[in-house]
XYZ file of C-alpha atoms in Angstrom:
231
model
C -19.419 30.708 -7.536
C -16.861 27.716 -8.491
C -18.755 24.335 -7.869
C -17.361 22.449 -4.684
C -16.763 18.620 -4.648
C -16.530 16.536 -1.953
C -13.012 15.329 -0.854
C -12.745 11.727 -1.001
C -9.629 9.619 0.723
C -10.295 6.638 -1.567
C -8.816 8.180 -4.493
C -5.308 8.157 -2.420
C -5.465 4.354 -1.598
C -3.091 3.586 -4.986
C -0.125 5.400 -3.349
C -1.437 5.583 -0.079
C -1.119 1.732 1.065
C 2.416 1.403 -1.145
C 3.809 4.500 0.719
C 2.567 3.836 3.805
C 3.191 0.044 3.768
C 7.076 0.527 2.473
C 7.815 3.019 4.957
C 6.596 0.944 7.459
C 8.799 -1.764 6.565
C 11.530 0.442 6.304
C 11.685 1.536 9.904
C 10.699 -2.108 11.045
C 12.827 -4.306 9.094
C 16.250 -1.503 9.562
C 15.523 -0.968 13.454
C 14.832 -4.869 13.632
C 18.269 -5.801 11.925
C 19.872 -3.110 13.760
C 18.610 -4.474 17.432
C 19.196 -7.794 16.343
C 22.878 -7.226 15.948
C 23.450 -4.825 18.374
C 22.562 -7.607 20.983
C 25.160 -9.471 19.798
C 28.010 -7.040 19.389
C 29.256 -3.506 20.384
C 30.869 -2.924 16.809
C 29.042 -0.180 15.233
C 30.589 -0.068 11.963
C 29.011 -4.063 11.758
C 25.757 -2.578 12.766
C 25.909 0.396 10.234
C 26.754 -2.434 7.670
C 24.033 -4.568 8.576
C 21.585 -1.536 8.482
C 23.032 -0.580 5.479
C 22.630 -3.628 3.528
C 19.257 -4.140 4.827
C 18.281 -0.238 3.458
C 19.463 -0.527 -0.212
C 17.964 -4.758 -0.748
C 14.616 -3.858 1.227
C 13.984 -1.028 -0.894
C 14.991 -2.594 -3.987
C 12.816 -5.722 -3.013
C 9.595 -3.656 -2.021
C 10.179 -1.970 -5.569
C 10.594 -4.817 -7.452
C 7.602 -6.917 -5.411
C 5.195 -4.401 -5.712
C 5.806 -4.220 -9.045
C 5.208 -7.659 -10.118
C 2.313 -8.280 -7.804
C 0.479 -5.133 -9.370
C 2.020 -5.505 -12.611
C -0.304 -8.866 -12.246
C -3.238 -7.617 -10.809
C -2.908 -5.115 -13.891
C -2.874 -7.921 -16.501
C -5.572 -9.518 -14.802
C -7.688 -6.197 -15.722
C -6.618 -5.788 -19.256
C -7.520 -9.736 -20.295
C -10.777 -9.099 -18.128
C -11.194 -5.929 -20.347
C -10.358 -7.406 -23.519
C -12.454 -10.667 -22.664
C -15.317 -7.711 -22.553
C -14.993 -6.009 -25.190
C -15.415 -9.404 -27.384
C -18.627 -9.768 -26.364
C -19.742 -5.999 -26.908
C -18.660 -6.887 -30.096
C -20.586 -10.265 -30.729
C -23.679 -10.460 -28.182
C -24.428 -6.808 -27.370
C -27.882 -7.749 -26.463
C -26.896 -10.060 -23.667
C -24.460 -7.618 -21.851
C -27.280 -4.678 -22.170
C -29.669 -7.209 -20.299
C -26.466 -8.348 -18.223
C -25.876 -4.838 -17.088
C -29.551 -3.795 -16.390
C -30.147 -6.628 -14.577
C -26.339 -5.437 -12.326
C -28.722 -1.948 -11.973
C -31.808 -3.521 -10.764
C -29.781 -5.836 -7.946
C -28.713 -2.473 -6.710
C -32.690 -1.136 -6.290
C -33.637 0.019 -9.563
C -37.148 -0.695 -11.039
C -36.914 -3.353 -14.138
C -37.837 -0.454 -16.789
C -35.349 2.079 -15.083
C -32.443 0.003 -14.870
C -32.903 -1.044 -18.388
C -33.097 2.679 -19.358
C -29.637 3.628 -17.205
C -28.456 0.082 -18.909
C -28.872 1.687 -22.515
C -27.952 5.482 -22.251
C -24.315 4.161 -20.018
C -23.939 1.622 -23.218
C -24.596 4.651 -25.645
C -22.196 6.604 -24.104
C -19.044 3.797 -23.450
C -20.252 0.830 -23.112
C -17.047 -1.017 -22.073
C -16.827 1.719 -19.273
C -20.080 0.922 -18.037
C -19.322 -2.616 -18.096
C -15.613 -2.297 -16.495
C -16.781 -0.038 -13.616
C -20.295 -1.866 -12.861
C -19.579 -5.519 -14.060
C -15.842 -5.950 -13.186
C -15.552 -3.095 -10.712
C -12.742 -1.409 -12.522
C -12.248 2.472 -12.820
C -9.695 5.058 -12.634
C -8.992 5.359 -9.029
C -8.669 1.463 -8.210
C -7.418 0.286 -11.311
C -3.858 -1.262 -10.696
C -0.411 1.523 -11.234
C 2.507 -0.885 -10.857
C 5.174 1.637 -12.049
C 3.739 4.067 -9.434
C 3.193 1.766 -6.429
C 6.645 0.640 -7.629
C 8.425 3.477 -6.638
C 6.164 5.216 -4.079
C 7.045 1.424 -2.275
C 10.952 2.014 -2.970
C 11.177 6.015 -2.022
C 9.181 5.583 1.217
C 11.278 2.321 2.309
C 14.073 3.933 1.886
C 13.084 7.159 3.659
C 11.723 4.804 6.103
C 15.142 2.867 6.708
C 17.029 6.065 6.674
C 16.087 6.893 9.729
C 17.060 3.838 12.079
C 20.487 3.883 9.980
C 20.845 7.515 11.483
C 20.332 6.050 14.681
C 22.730 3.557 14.316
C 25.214 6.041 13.227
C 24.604 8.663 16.317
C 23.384 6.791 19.232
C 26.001 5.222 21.775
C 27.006 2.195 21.105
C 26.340 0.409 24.521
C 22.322 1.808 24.632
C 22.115 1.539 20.489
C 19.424 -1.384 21.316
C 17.073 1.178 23.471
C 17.927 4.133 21.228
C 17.175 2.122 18.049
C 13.749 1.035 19.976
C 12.516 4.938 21.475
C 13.216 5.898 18.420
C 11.313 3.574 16.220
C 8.479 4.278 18.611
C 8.807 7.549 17.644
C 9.024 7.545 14.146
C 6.026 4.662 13.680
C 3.821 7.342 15.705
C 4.921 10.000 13.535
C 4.064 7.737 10.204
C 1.037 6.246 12.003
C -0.538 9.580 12.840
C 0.413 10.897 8.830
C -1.356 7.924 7.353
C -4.410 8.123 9.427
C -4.523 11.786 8.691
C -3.666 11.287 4.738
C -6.353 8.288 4.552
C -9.150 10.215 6.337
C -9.046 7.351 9.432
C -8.760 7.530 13.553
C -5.310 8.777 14.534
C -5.299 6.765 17.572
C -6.344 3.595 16.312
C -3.291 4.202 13.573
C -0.647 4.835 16.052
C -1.575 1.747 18.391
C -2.054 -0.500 15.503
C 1.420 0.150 14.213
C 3.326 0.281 17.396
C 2.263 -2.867 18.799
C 3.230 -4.971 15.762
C 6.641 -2.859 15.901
C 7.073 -3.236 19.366
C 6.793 -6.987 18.357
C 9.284 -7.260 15.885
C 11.969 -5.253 17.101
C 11.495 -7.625 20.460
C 11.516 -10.710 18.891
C 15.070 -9.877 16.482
C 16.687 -8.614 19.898
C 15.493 -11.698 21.246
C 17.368 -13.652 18.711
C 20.179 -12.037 19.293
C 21.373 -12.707 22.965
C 19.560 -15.758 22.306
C 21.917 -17.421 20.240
C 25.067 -14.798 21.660
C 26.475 -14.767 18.021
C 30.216 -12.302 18.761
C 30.647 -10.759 15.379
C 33.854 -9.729 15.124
């Protein structure tokens, strides 16, 4: 009988966040800029513009963001790693002790820890060292080219969607069609996420929904606020 493992939703959390985070934005930021000027004009080829523009330079920005702040978070981890592997190299002693001591903070007896401490160096010690000392291992360890582009396909999927709406929905009721349907499609990726990530469905789709209701208010507010007539 094949061996069964346990499913585990932290070893989505690398794409999981980006995906989930640029979508997000997607249908926030394009339904926000859409509201915001279809309360000041009736024009919809200015909205579809606006909407437009705002798909293609949010999802090149999430892309290029995410990569740089992981791309950092990575380089962080490799002078950490190399910083390690020095002194593996010139005071193995200390990090043996340093590593059994990590093992007996987490309820091991003295002798056992410094048993665990010696067969984990025999078999890689820098992995032992990464995973228990720096707390870096395969799942959490930073990806930028993938949360890179996971950020830029799901924006963009994300922003498709209100620009749809722009290019369907009357004219006069875009700014309530633009709004029921961002509802809609934040409870659809609210409900996905909490299902992907192994979390309360509920608490997803109220979470997201309220901070959306929020910003989509806020950008219509700005725009009869200050009446712009684009022409």
């Amino acid at each position: 009988m094949a061996q069964q493992f346990e499913k585990h939703f932290v070893n989505r959390v690398g794409w999981l966040r980006a995906s989930v985070l640029g979508a997000n934005d997607g249908i926030l930021s394009t339904t926000s800029i859409a509201i915001g000027i279809a309360a000041a004009t009736t024009d919809r080829n200015t909205i579809l513009l606006a909407a437009l523009a705002g798909l293609v330079s949010g999802a090149l920005s999430m892309a290029a963001g995410e990569y740089v702040s992981v791309s950092s978070q990575a380089d962080t981890e490799n002078h950490d790693l190399e910083r390690e592997k020095k002194e593996l190299a010139t005071m193995p002693e200390e990090e043996l002790i340093e590593l059994a001591k990590i093992y007996e903070t987490r309820g091991l007896t003295p002798a056992l820890a410094l048993e665990v401490a010696q067969q984990l160096t025999a078999h890689n010690a820098l992995e032992a060292h990464a995973r228990d000392e720096l707390g870096i291992n395969e799942i959490t360890a930073a990806k930028p080219f993938q949360a890179s582009m996971a950020s830029f396909a799901s924006f963009a999927a994300g922003a498709l969607l209100p620009f749809l709406v722009a290019l369907l929905a009357p004219v006069k009721q875009m700014i309530y069609f633009q709004y029921g349907f961002a509802i809609i499609f934040l409870t659809i990726l609210g409900a996905i996420a909490a299902r992907a990530g192994g979390a309360k469905i509920s608490v997803a789709i109220a979470r997201i929904c309220f901070w959306g209701t929020i910003a989509m208010a806020t950008t219509a507010a700005v725009g009869h606020l200050f009446g712009v007539n684009v022409s």
